CSV table of C-alpha atoms and ligand atoms in Angstrom, one decimal:
chain,number,residue,atom,x,y,z
A,19,MET,CA,-4.2,-14.7,-23.5
A,20,ALA,CA,-4.8,-16.8,-20.4
A,21,ALA,CA,-7.4,-15.6,-18.0
A,22,LYS,CA,-6.0,-13.4,-15.2
A,23,LYS,CA,-6.3,-15.2,-11.9
A,24,LEU,CA,-7.5,-12.8,-9.2
A,25,LEU,CA,-8.0,-13.6,-5.6
A,26,ILE,CA,-10.3,-11.2,-3.8
A,27,LEU,CA,-10.0,-10.9,0.0
A,28,PRO,CA,-12.4,-8.3,1.2
A,29,GLY,CA,-11.5,-8.9,4.9
A,30,ASP,CA,-13.2,-7.0,7.6
A,31,GLY,CA,-15.1,-3.8,8.3
A,32,ILE,CA,-15.3,-1.4,5.3
A,33,GLY,CA,-13.1,-3.8,3.4
A,34,VAL,CA,-16.2,-5.6,2.3
A,35,GLU,CA,-18.1,-2.5,1.1
A,36,VAL,CA,-15.2,-1.0,-0.8
A,37,MET,CA,-14.4,-4.3,-2.4
A,38,ALA,CA,-18.0,-4.6,-3.7
A,39,GLN,CA,-17.4,-1.4,-5.7
A,40,VAL,CA,-14.1,-2.8,-7.1
A,41,ARG,CA,-16.1,-5.8,-8.3
A,42,ARG,CA,-18.1,-3.4,-10.5
A,43,ILE,CA,-14.9,-2.0,-12.0
A,44,ILE,CA,-13.6,-5.5,-12.6
A,45,ASP,CA,-16.9,-6.5,-14.3
A,46,TRP,CA,-16.7,-3.4,-16.4
A,47,MET,CA,-13.2,-4.2,-17.5
A,48,ALA,CA,-14.3,-7.8,-18.4
A,49,ARG,CA,-17.3,-6.6,-20.3
A,50,LYS,CA,-16.0,-3.5,-22.1
A,51,ARG,CA,-12.3,-4.2,-22.5
A,52,LYS,CA,-12.7,-8.0,-23.0
A,53,ILE,CA,-10.2,-8.8,-20.2
A,54,GLU,CA,-10.8,-12.3,-19.0
A,55,PHE,CA,-10.6,-12.7,-15.2
A,56,GLU,CA,-10.8,-15.9,-13.2
A,57,ILE,CA,-12.0,-14.7,-9.8
A,58,THR,CA,-12.0,-16.4,-6.5
A,59,GLU,CA,-13.0,-14.9,-3.2
A,60,GLY,CA,-11.6,-15.8,0.2
A,61,LEU,CA,-11.5,-14.8,3.9
A,62,ILE,CA,-8.8,-13.1,5.8
A,63,GLY,CA,-8.6,-11.3,9.1
A,64,GLY,CA,-11.4,-11.4,11.7
A,65,SER,CA,-13.9,-12.8,9.2
A,66,SER,CA,-11.5,-15.8,8.6
A,67,TYR,CA,-11.0,-16.2,12.3
A,68,ASP,CA,-14.8,-16.4,12.9
A,69,VAL,CA,-15.1,-19.3,10.3
A,70,HIS,CA,-11.8,-21.1,10.6
A,71,GLY,CA,-10.3,-20.1,13.9
A,72,THR,CA,-7.3,-18.5,12.2
A,73,PRO,CA,-6.9,-15.1,10.5
A,74,LEU,CA,-5.3,-16.8,7.4
A,75,SER,CA,-6.2,-20.4,6.5
A,76,ASP,CA,-3.9,-22.6,4.6
A,77,GLU,CA,-6.5,-22.7,1.9
A,78,THR,CA,-6.5,-18.9,1.4
A,79,LEU,CA,-2.8,-18.8,1.5
A,80,ALA,CA,-2.6,-21.5,-1.2
A,81,ALA,CA,-5.1,-19.6,-3.3
A,82,ALA,CA,-2.9,-16.4,-2.9
A,83,MET,CA,0.2,-18.3,-4.0
A,84,ALA,CA,-1.6,-19.6,-7.1
A,85,ALA,CA,-3.1,-16.2,-8.1
A,86,ASP,CA,-1.7,-13.7,-10.6
A,87,ALA,CA,-2.7,-11.0,-8.2
A,88,VAL,CA,-4.5,-10.6,-4.8
A,89,LEU,CA,-6.8,-7.7,-4.1
A,90,LEU,CA,-7.3,-7.1,-0.4
A,91,GLY,CA,-9.7,-4.8,1.5
A,92,ALA,CA,-8.8,-4.3,5.1
A,93,VAL,CA,-8.5,-6.4,8.3
A,94,GLY,CA,-9.3,-5.8,12.0
A,95,GLY,CA,-12.0,-4.4,14.3
A,96,PRO,CA,-13.0,-4.2,18.0
A,97,LYS,CA,-14.8,-7.5,17.8
A,98,TRP,CA,-11.4,-9.2,17.7
A,99,ASP,CA,-9.4,-6.9,20.0
A,100,ASP,CA,-9.3,-9.4,22.8
A,101,LEU,CA,-8.1,-12.4,20.8
A,102,PRO,CA,-4.7,-13.9,21.6
A,103,PHE,CA,-1.9,-12.0,19.7
A,104,ASP,CA,-1.1,-14.8,17.3
A,105,VAL,CA,-4.7,-15.0,15.9
A,106,LYS,CA,-5.5,-11.3,15.7
A,107,PRO,CA,-6.7,-10.2,12.3
A,108,GLU,CA,-3.5,-8.2,11.7
A,109,ARG,CA,-1.5,-11.4,12.0
A,110,GLY,CA,-3.3,-12.7,8.9
A,111,LEU,CA,-2.2,-9.7,6.9
A,112,LEU,CA,1.4,-9.9,8.1
A,113,LYS,CA,1.5,-13.6,7.4
A,114,ILE,CA,0.2,-13.3,3.8
A,115,ARG,CA,2.8,-10.6,3.1
A,116,LYS,CA,5.6,-12.6,4.6
A,117,GLU,CA,4.6,-16.0,3.0
A,118,MET,CA,4.2,-14.4,-0.4
A,119,GLY,CA,7.5,-12.7,-0.1
A,120,LEU,CA,6.1,-9.3,-0.8
A,121,PHE,CA,9.1,-7.2,0.3
A,122,ALA,CA,8.4,-4.1,-1.7
A,123,ASN,CA,5.4,-2.0,-0.8
A,124,LEU,CA,4.7,0.9,-3.1
A,125,ARG,CA,2.6,3.7,-1.6
A,126,PRO,CA,2.1,6.5,-4.0
A,127,ALA,CA,0.8,9.8,-2.5
A,128,THR,CA,-0.7,11.9,-5.2
A,129,VAL,CA,-2.8,15.0,-4.7
A,130,LEU,CA,-5.6,15.0,-7.3
A,131,GLU,CA,-6.3,18.6,-8.5
A,132,ALA,CA,-9.9,18.5,-7.3
A,133,LEU,CA,-8.8,17.5,-3.8
A,134,ALA,CA,-6.0,20.0,-3.1
A,135,ASP,CA,-8.3,21.9,-0.8
A,136,ALA,CA,-9.4,18.8,1.1
A,137,SER,CA,-6.0,18.4,2.8
A,138,THR,CA,-5.6,19.9,6.2
A,139,LEU,CA,-2.4,21.5,4.8
A,140,LYS,CA,-2.4,24.7,2.7
A,141,ASN,CA,-3.3,24.2,-1.0
A,142,GLU,CA,0.1,25.6,-2.2
A,143,VAL,CA,2.0,23.0,0.0
A,144,VAL,CA,0.2,20.0,-1.5
A,145,ALA,CA,-1.1,21.0,-4.9
A,146,GLY,CA,0.4,18.8,-7.6
A,147,LEU,CA,2.1,16.5,-5.1
A,148,ASP,CA,3.2,13.2,-6.6
A,149,ILE,CA,5.5,11.2,-4.4
A,150,MET,CA,6.2,7.5,-4.0
A,151,ILE,CA,7.0,5.9,-0.6
A,152,LEU,CA,8.6,2.5,-0.9
A,153,ARG,CA,8.3,0.6,2.3
A,154,GLU,CA,10.2,-2.5,3.0
A,155,LEU,CA,7.5,-5.0,4.0
A,156,THR,CA,8.8,-8.4,5.1
A,157,GLY,CA,11.7,-7.5,7.4
A,158,GLY,CA,12.8,-4.9,9.9
A,159,LEU,CA,11.2,-4.3,13.2
A,160,TYR,CA,8.0,-6.0,12.2
A,161,PHE,CA,9.6,-9.4,11.7
A,162,GLY,CA,13.0,-9.4,13.5
A,163,GLN,CA,13.8,-12.1,16.0
A,164,PRO,CA,14.0,-12.3,19.0
A,165,ARG,CA,10.6,-10.8,19.9
A,166,GLY,CA,8.2,-11.4,22.7
A,167,ILE,CA,7.0,-10.6,26.2
A,168,ASP,CA,8.9,-12.4,28.9
A,169,THR,CA,8.4,-12.6,32.7
A,170,LEU,CA,11.7,-12.0,34.5
A,171,PRO,CA,12.7,-13.9,37.7
A,172,ASP,CA,11.8,-10.9,39.8
A,173,GLY,CA,8.2,-11.0,38.4
A,174,THR,CA,8.6,-7.9,36.3
A,175,ARG,CA,8.0,-8.3,32.5
A,176,LYS,CA,10.1,-7.4,29.5
A,177,GLY,CA,8.7,-6.7,26.0
A,178,TYR,CA,11.1,-6.6,23.0
A,179,ASN,CA,11.4,-6.6,19.3
A,180,THR,CA,14.4,-6.6,17.0
A,181,LEU,CA,15.3,-4.3,14.2
A,182,VAL,CA,17.4,-6.4,11.8
A,183,TYR,CA,18.3,-6.3,8.1
A,184,THR,CA,20.8,-8.3,6.1
A,185,THR,CA,22.7,-6.9,3.2
A,186,PRO,CA,20.6,-8.9,0.6
A,187,GLU,CA,17.4,-7.6,2.1
A,188,ILE,CA,18.6,-4.0,1.9
A,189,GLN,CA,20.0,-4.5,-1.6
A,190,ARG,CA,16.7,-6.0,-3.0
A,191,ILE,CA,14.5,-3.2,-1.7
A,192,GLY,CA,17.2,-0.7,-2.7
A,193,ARG,CA,17.2,-2.0,-6.3
A,194,VAL,CA,13.4,-1.6,-6.5
A,195,ALA,CA,13.7,1.9,-5.1
A,196,PHE,CA,16.5,3.0,-7.6
A,197,ASP,CA,14.5,1.4,-10.5
A,198,LEU,CA,11.4,3.4,-9.5
A,199,ALA,CA,13.4,6.6,-9.2
A,200,ARG,CA,15.0,5.9,-12.6
A,201,LYS,CA,11.5,5.8,-14.2
A,202,ARG,CA,10.5,9.0,-12.4
A,203,ASN,CA,12.7,12.0,-11.6
A,204,LYS,CA,15.9,10.1,-10.8
A,205,LYS,CA,15.8,11.3,-7.2
A,206,LEU,CA,15.8,8.9,-4.3
A,207,CYS,CA,15.7,9.8,-0.6
A,208,SER,CA,16.6,6.9,1.7
A,209,VAL,CA,15.2,7.4,5.2
A,210,ASP,CA,16.9,5.9,8.2
A,211,LYS,CA,17.9,6.6,11.8
A,212,ALA,CA,21.6,6.2,11.3
A,213,ASN,CA,22.5,8.6,14.1
A,214,VAL,CA,21.1,6.1,16.6
A,215,LEU,CA,20.4,2.6,15.1
A,216,GLU,CA,23.3,0.4,13.8
A,217,CYS,CA,20.9,-1.5,11.6
A,218,THR,CA,20.2,1.6,9.7
A,219,VAL,CA,23.9,2.6,9.5
A,220,LEU,CA,24.2,-0.6,7.5
A,221,TRP,CA,21.1,0.4,5.5
A,222,ARG,CA,22.7,3.7,4.6
A,223,GLU,CA,26.1,2.2,3.7
A,224,GLU,CA,24.4,-0.4,1.4
A,225,MET,CA,22.3,2.3,-0.3
A,226,ILE,CA,25.4,4.3,-1.0
A,227,LYS,CA,27.2,1.3,-2.4
A,228,LEU,CA,24.3,0.4,-4.6
A,229,GLN,CA,24.1,3.9,-6.0
A,230,LYS,CA,27.8,3.9,-6.9
A,231,GLU,CA,27.9,0.5,-8.4
A,232,GLU,CA,24.5,0.2,-10.2
A,233,PHE,CA,22.6,3.5,-10.3
A,234,PRO,CA,25.1,6.3,-10.8
A,235,ASP,CA,22.5,8.2,-12.8
A,236,VAL,CA,20.1,8.4,-9.8
A,237,GLU,CA,20.7,11.2,-7.2
A,238,LEU,CA,20.7,9.7,-3.7
A,239,SER,CA,20.1,11.6,-0.5
A,240,HIS,CA,19.6,10.5,3.1
A,241,MET,CA,17.3,11.7,5.8
A,242,TYR,CA,16.7,10.7,9.4
A,243,VAL,CA,13.2,9.5,9.9
A,244,ASP,CA,12.1,12.2,12.4
A,245,ASN,CA,13.2,14.9,10.0
A,246,ALA,CA,11.5,13.1,7.2
A,247,ALA,CA,8.2,13.1,9.0
A,248,MET,CA,8.6,16.9,9.6
A,249,GLN,CA,9.7,17.6,6.0
A,250,LEU,CA,6.7,15.6,4.7
A,251,VAL,CA,4.3,18.1,6.3
A,252,ARG,CA,6.6,21.2,5.8
A,253,ASN,CA,7.5,20.8,2.2
A,254,PRO,CA,6.4,17.4,0.7
A,255,LYS,CA,7.2,18.4,-2.9
A,256,GLN,CA,10.9,18.2,-2.2
A,257,PHE,CA,10.6,14.4,-2.4
A,258,ASP,CA,10.1,12.1,-5.3
A,259,VAL,CA,10.8,8.5,-4.3
A,260,MET,CA,11.5,7.7,-0.6
A,261,VAL,CA,12.7,4.3,0.6
A,262,THR,CA,12.6,3.1,4.1
A,263,GLU,CA,12.4,0.4,6.8
A,264,ASN,CA,9.1,-1.4,7.5
A,265,MET,CA,7.9,0.5,10.5
A,266,PHE,CA,9.3,3.8,9.4
A,267,GLY,CA,7.3,3.3,6.2
A,268,ASP,CA,4.2,2.4,8.0
A,269,ILE,CA,4.3,5.7,9.9
A,270,LEU,CA,5.5,7.9,7.1
A,271,SER,CA,2.9,6.6,4.6
A,272,ASP,CA,0.0,7.4,7.0
A,273,CYS,CA,1.4,10.9,7.3
A,274,ALA,CA,1.8,11.2,3.5
A,275,ALA,CA,-1.8,10.0,3.1
A,276,MET,CA,-3.1,13.0,4.9
A,277,LEU,CA,-1.4,15.3,2.5
A,278,THR,CA,-3.8,13.9,-0.1
A,279,GLY,CA,-6.8,14.9,1.9
A,280,SER,CA,-7.8,11.5,3.3
A,281,LEU,CA,-6.5,8.0,4.0
A,282,GLY,CA,-9.4,6.9,1.8
A,283,MET,CA,-7.5,8.1,-1.3
A,284,LEU,CA,-4.3,6.0,-1.0
A,285,PRO,CA,-3.7,2.8,-2.9
A,286,SER,CA,-0.8,0.5,-2.5
A,287,ALA,CA,1.0,-2.4,-4.3
A,288,SER,CA,3.1,-5.1,-2.6
A,289,LEU,CA,5.4,-6.9,-4.8
A,290,GLY,CA,7.7,-10.0,-4.5
A,291,GLU,CA,10.9,-10.9,-6.3
A,292,ALA,CA,10.6,-11.3,-10.1
A,293,ASP,CA,10.8,-14.9,-11.3
A,294,ALA,CA,12.5,-16.1,-14.5
A,295,GLN,CA,9.6,-14.9,-16.6
A,296,GLY,CA,9.8,-11.5,-14.9
A,297,ARG,CA,6.5,-12.1,-13.0
A,298,ARG,CA,6.1,-11.0,-9.4
A,299,LYS,CA,3.8,-12.2,-6.8
A,300,ALA,CA,1.6,-9.2,-5.9
A,301,LEU,CA,-1.0,-8.0,-3.5
A,302,TYR,CA,-2.9,-4.7,-3.9
A,303,GLU,CA,-4.6,-3.0,-1.0
A,304,PRO,CA,-5.7,0.4,0.2
A,305,VAL,CA,-3.4,2.1,2.8
A,306,HIS,CA,-6.4,2.7,5.1
A,307,GLY,CA,-7.7,0.2,7.6
A,308,SER,CA,-11.1,-1.5,8.3
A,309,ALA,CA,-12.6,1.7,9.9
A,310,PRO,CA,-14.9,-0.1,12.2
A,311,ASP,CA,-16.6,3.1,13.3
A,312,ILE,CA,-18.2,3.6,9.8
A,313,ALA,CA,-18.3,0.0,8.7
A,314,GLY,CA,-21.7,-1.2,7.3
A,315,LYS,CA,-23.0,2.4,6.8
A,316,ASP,CA,-22.3,2.7,3.1
A,317,MET,CA,-20.2,5.8,3.7
A,318,ALA,CA,-16.6,4.6,3.3
A,319,ASN,CA,-14.5,5.9,0.4
A,320,PRO,CA,-14.0,3.2,-2.2
A,321,LEU,CA,-11.4,5.2,-4.3
A,322,ALA,CA,-8.2,3.9,-2.6
A,323,THR,CA,-9.3,0.3,-3.3
A,324,ILE,CA,-10.4,1.1,-6.8
A,325,MET,CA,-7.1,2.8,-7.5
A,326,SER,CA,-5.3,-0.2,-6.0
A,327,PHE,CA,-7.0,-2.3,-8.7
A,328,ALA,CA,-5.6,0.2,-11.2
A,329,MET,CA,-2.2,-0.4,-9.8
A,330,CYS,CA,-2.9,-4.2,-10.2
A,331,LEU,CA,-3.6,-3.6,-13.9
A,332,ARG,CA,-0.5,-1.5,-14.3
A,333,TYR,CA,2.1,-3.6,-12.4
A,334,SER,CA,0.8,-7.2,-12.6
A,335,PHE,CA,-0.9,-7.2,-16.1
A,336,ASP,CA,1.0,-4.5,-17.9
A,337,MET,CA,-2.2,-2.7,-18.8
A,338,ALA,CA,-1.2,0.9,-18.5
A,339,ALA,CA,-4.1,2.1,-20.7
A,340,GLU,CA,-6.7,0.5,-18.5
A,341,ALA,CA,-5.0,1.7,-15.4
A,342,ASP,CA,-5.0,5.3,-16.8
A,343,LEU,CA,-8.7,4.9,-17.6
A,344,ILE,CA,-9.6,4.1,-14.0
A,345,GLU,CA,-7.4,6.9,-12.6
A,346,ASN,CA,-8.9,9.4,-15.1
A,347,ALA,CA,-12.4,8.2,-14.2
A,348,VAL,CA,-11.7,8.8,-10.5
A,349,LYS,CA,-10.3,12.3,-11.3
A,350,ASN,CA,-13.4,13.2,-13.4
A,351,VAL,CA,-15.8,12.0,-10.7
A,352,LEU,CA,-14.1,14.2,-8.2
A,353,LYS,CA,-14.0,17.2,-10.6
A,354,GLY,CA,-17.7,16.6,-11.0
A,355,GLY,CA,-18.1,17.4,-7.3
A,356,LEU,CA,-19.0,14.0,-5.8
A,357,ARG,CA,-17.4,13.4,-2.4
A,358,THR,CA,-17.6,10.6,0.2
A,359,ALA,CA,-17.8,11.9,3.8
A,360,ASP,CA,-14.0,11.7,4.4
A,361,ILE,CA,-13.2,14.1,1.6
A,362,MET,CA,-16.4,16.3,1.9
A,363,GLN,CA,-15.9,19.9,1.1
A,364,PRO,CA,-18.3,22.9,1.2
A,365,GLY,CA,-20.4,23.1,-2.0
A,366,LYS,CA,-19.8,19.5,-3.0
A,367,ALA,CA,-22.3,16.6,-3.1
A,368,LYS,CA,-21.9,14.0,-0.3
A,369,VAL,CA,-22.5,10.5,-1.6
A,370,SER,CA,-22.4,7.0,-0.3
A,371,THR,CA,-19.8,4.2,-1.1
A,372,THR,CA,-22.2,2.7,-3.6
A,373,VAL,CA,-23.0,5.9,-5.4
A,374,MET,CA,-19.3,6.7,-5.7
A,375,GLY,CA,-18.6,3.3,-7.2
A,376,GLU,CA,-21.5,3.7,-9.7
A,377,ALA,CA,-20.2,7.2,-10.6
A,378,VAL,CA,-16.8,5.7,-11.4
A,379,VAL,CA,-18.4,3.1,-13.7
A,380,ARG,CA,-20.5,5.7,-15.5
A,381,GLU,CA,-17.4,7.8,-16.0
A,382,LEU,CA,-15.5,4.8,-17.4
A,383,ASP,CA,-18.4,4.4,-19.9
A,384,LYS,CA,-18.0,8.0,-21.0
A,385,LEU,CA,-14.2,7.8,-21.3
A,386,ASN,CA,-14.4,4.6,-23.3
A,387,ALA,CA,-17.1,5.8,-25.6
B,427,IPM,C1,-0.6,-0.9,7.0
B,427,IPM,C2,-1.3,-1.3,8.3
B,427,IPM,C3,-0.8,-2.6,8.8
B,427,IPM,C4,0.7,-2.5,9.0
B,427,IPM,C5,-1.5,-3.2,10.0
B,427,IPM,C6,-3.0,-3.3,9.8
B,427,IPM,C7,-0.9,-4.6,10.4
B,427,IPM,O1,-1.2,-0.3,9.3
B,427,IPM,O2,-0.8,-1.7,6.0
B,427,IPM,O3,0.0,0.1,7.0
B,427,IPM,O4,1.1,-2.1,10.1
B,427,IPM,O5,1.5,-2.8,8.1
B,428,MG,MG1,-0.2,1.5,8.5
């Protein structure tokens, strides 16, 4: 088997610390499960701007295009807040998603048993929760043209963005959504704002057509995005797979993250179109950001990024057994009572980023024995 080409982009802030823990897990997989990785590391975001004057260099982008999978930490921080818009750290992230064609963003929100009490919601509302938010990632309001800030003849200014989707864009994200639903509980909820926005009227019509023509075995429902946000905190277990527009998905996935106790627990996978061999370009990153307030203090939660690597093994390398191993190791570490600050609960042991990473490796050893 050819070595798996991994590009690692730690990025900014806590991205660097949490990725250091993922490196331990990768090393463990290489040593103990004899998986051959060819690893390169690169810069993205503010740390790339500091060196290259751009948040995503051509060199990093080329490496991403050539990789079997990209692992990303997080980008951004106050240090770069005053940069011009087009070189802000976030532009690097948006550009790599767009250039790699990663239109399908899988954001699973799973409440691990040991953490059901860490959520701000009542235990019975979130216990056992296992939902998948599928966010369209390369279109919609984030990328629509025209966009900008203009000065009008009278000296006032106008800021604008465009919400736009074409039928092929809706169909390709729709197919991923129905496919995911088919592999789970065959229930898909499409989230839109069809009572106000024409673009999402089209979205709804296309989803209905797709269901009739290609996925009659999947039950399709629709919900307005404001109601969906409310339902996510009222009764999240009514959902299984949700599919939605780029910005709606950005907002709903942060909301779903808190059901699980902390943003520090949520992994994500961003996938492109399958090629003739069935392989997809892919990037894996935690849903959380660079958390500048706690960066460099060895207190960030590395579990979302570690579980993003598990998703990488599952979706890019078809290694379900190894992915399960990582997820089970994480579950056991939490059952054992270790907690980073963000998920700290009374009676548990508060540990650093590093100690959490080491604990996952020790648990992998036990599970693999
Ligand atoms: C996310 C983040 C990004 C987004 C930012 C950092 C550009 O919030 O991945 O959810 O808005 O997509
Ligand atoms: Mg977000």
